[in-house]
PDB file of C-alpha atoms in Angstrom:
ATOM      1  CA  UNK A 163      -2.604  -5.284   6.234  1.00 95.00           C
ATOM      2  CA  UNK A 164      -4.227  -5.315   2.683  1.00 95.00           C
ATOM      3  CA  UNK A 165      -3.983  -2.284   0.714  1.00 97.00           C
ATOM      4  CA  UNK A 166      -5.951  -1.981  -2.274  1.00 97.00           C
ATOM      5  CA  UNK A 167      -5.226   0.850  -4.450  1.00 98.00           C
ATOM      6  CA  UNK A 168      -6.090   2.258  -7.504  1.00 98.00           C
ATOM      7  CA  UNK A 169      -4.154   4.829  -9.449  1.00 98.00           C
ATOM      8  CA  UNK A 170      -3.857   7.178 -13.182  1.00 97.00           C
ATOM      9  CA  UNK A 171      -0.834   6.502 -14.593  1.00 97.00           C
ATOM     10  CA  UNK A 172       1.310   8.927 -16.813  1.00 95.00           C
ATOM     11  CA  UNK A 173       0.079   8.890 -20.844  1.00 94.00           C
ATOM     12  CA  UNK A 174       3.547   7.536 -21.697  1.00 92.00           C
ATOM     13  CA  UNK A 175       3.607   5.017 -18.855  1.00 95.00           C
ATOM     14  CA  UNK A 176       4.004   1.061 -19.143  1.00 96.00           C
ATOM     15  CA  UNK A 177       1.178  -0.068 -17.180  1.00 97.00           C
ATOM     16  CA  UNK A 178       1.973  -3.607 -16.774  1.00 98.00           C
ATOM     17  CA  UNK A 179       5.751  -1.838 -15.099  1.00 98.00           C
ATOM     18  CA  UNK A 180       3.977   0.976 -13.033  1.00 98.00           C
ATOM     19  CA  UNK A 181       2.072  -2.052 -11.677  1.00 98.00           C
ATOM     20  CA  UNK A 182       4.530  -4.413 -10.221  1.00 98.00           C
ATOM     21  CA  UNK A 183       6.471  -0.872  -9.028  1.00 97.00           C
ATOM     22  CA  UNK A 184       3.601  -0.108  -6.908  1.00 98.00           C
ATOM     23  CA  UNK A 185       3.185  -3.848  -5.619  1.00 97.00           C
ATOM     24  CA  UNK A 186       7.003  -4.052  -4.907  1.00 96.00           C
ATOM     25  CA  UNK A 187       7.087  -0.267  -3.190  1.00 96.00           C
ATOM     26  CA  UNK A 188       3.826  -1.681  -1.018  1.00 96.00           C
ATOM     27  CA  UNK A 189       5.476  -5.080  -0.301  1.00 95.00           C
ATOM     28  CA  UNK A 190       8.970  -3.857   0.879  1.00 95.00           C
ATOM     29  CA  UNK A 191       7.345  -0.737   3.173  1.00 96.00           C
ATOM     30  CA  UNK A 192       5.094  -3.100   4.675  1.00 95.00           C
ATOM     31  CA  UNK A 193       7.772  -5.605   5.276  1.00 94.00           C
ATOM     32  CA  UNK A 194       8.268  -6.696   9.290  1.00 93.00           C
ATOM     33  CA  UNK A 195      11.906  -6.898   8.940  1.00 94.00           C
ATOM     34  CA  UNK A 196      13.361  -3.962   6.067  1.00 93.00           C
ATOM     35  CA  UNK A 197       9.855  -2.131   5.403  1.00 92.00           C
ATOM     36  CA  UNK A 198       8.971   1.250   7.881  1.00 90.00           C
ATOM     37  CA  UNK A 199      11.193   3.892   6.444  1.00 87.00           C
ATOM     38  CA  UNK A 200       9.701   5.843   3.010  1.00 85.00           C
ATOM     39  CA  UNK A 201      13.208   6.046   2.095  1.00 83.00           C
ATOM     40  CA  UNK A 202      13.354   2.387   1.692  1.00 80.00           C
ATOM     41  CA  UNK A 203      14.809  -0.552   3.029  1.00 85.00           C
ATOM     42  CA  UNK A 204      15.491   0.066   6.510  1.00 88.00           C
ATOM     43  CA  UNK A 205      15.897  -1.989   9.793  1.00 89.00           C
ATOM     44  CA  UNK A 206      12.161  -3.426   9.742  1.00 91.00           C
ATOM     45  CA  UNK A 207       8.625  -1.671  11.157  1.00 92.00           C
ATOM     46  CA  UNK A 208       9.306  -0.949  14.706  1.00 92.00           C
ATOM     47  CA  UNK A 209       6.932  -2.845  17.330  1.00 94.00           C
ATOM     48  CA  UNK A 210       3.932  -0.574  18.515  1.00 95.00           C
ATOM     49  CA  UNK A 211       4.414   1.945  15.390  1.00 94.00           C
ATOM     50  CA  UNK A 212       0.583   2.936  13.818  1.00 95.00           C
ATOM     51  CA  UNK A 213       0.116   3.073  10.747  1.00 96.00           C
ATOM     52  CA  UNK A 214      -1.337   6.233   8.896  1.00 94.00           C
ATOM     53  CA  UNK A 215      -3.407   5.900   5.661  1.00 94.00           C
ATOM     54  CA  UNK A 216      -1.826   8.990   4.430  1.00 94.00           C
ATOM     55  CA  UNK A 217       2.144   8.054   4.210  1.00 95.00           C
ATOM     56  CA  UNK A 218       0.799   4.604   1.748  1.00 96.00           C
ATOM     57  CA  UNK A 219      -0.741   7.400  -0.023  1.00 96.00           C
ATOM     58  CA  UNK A 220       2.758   8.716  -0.520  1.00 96.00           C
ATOM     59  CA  UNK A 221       4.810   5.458  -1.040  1.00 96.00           C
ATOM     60  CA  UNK A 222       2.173   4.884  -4.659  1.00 98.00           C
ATOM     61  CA  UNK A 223       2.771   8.590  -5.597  1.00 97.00           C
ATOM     62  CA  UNK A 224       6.486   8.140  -5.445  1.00 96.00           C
ATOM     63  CA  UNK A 225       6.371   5.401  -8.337  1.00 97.00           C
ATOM     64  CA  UNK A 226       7.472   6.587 -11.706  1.00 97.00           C
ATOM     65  CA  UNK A 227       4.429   6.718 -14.007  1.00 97.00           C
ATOM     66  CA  UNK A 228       1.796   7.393 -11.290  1.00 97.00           C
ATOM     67  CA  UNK A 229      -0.093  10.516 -12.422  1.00 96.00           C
ATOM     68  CA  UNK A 230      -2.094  10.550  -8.950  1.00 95.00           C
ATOM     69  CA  UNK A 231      -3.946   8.145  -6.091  1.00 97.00           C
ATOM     70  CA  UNK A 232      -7.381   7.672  -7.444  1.00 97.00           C
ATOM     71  CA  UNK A 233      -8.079   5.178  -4.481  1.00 97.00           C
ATOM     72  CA  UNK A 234      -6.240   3.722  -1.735  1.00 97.00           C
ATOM     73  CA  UNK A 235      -8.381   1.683   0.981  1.00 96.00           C
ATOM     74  CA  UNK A 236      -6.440   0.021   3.763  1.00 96.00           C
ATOM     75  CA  UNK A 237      -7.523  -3.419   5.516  1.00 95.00           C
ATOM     76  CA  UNK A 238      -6.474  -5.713   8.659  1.00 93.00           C
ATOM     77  CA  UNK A 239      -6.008  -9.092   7.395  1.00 89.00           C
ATOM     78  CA  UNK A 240      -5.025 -12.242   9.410  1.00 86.00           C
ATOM     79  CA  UNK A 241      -2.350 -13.507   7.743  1.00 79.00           C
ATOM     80  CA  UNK A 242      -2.550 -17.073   8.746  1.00 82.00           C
ATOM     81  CA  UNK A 243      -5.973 -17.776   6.852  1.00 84.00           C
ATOM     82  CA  UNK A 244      -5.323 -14.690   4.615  1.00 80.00           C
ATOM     83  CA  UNK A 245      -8.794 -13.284   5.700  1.00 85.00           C
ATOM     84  CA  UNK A 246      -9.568  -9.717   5.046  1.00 85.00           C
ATOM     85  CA  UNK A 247     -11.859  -7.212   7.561  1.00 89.00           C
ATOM     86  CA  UNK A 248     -14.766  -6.207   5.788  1.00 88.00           C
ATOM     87  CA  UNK A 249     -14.388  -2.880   6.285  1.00 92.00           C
ATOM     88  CA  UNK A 250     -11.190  -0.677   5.593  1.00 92.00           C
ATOM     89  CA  UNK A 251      -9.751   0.940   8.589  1.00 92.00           C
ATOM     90  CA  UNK A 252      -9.615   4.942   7.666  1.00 87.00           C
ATOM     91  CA  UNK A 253      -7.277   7.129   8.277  1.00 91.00           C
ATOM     92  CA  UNK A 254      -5.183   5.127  11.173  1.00 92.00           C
ATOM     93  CA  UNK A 255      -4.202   1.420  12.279  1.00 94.00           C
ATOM     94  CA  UNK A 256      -3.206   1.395  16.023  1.00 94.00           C
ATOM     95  CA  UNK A 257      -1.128  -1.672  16.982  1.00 94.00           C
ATOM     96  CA  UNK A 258      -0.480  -3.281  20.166  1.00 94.00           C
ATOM     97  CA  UNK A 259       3.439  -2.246  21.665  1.00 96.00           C
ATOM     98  CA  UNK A 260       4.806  -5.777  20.698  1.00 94.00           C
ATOM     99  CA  UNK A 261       2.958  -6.324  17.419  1.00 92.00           C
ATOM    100  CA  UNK A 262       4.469  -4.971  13.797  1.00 91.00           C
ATOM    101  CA  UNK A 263       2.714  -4.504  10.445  1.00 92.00           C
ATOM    102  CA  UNK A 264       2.958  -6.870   7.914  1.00 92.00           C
ATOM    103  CA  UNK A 265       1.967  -7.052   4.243  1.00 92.00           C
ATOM    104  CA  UNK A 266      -1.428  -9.116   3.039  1.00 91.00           C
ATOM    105  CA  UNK A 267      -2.004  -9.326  -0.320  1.00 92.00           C
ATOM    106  CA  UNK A 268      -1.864  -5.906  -2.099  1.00 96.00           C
ATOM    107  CA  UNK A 269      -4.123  -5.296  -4.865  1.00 96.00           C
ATOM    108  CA  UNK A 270      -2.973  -2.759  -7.276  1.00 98.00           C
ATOM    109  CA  UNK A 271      -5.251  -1.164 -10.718  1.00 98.00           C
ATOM    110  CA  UNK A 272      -3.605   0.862 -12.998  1.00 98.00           C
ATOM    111  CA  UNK A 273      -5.264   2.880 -15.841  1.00 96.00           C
ATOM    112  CA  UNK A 274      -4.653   5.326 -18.241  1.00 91.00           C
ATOM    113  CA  UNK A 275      -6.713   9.037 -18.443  1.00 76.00           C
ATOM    114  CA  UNK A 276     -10.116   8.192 -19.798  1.00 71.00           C
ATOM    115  CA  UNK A 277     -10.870  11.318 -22.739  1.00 62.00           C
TER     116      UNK A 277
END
């Protein structure tokens, strides 16, 4: 899966850091063999287990600096041509019992408040 996210960071925030947190929080969740657990590493997504829009939603929100989730879309992406669906898949991603989710490439905005 893709996730594509956008997100207000914190007035004192480094952007550039709140960033690459996000990426790396997205990256090792979504990660076949340690990802699965919002507590962090753990032993891998289990075979079969959906995944629910709403628990990415609270991966980004647990990164210092992020004031709140302006945007996050989620998309199936083959990961052998890197090809992303068109369309994101809502609020749920049902998986066959002997696949596992595994990260695509993530893409992350981070902005400031605009007064």
């Amino acid at each position: 899966v893709t996730v594509a996210v956008n997100v207000q960071a914190t007035p004192a925030a480094d952007l550039q850091r709140v960033q690459a947190d996000i990426e790396h929080a997205l990256y090792s969740y979504l990660n076949p063999l340690i990802g699965g657990s919002p507590a962090g590493p753990s032993g891998g997504w289990p075979f079969g287990r959906p995944l629910n829009q709403g628990e990415l939603f609270g991966i980004v929100q647990a990164v210092r600096g992020v004031d709140f989730v302006k945007m996050l879309r989620v998309y199936e992406t083959d990961l052998a041509t890197g090809e992303q669906q068109p369309q994101a898949i809502g609020s749920h991603l049902e998986i066959e019992a002997d696949e596992v989710i595994a990260s695509g490439t993530h893409m992350v905005q981070v902005k400031r408040a605009e007064f």
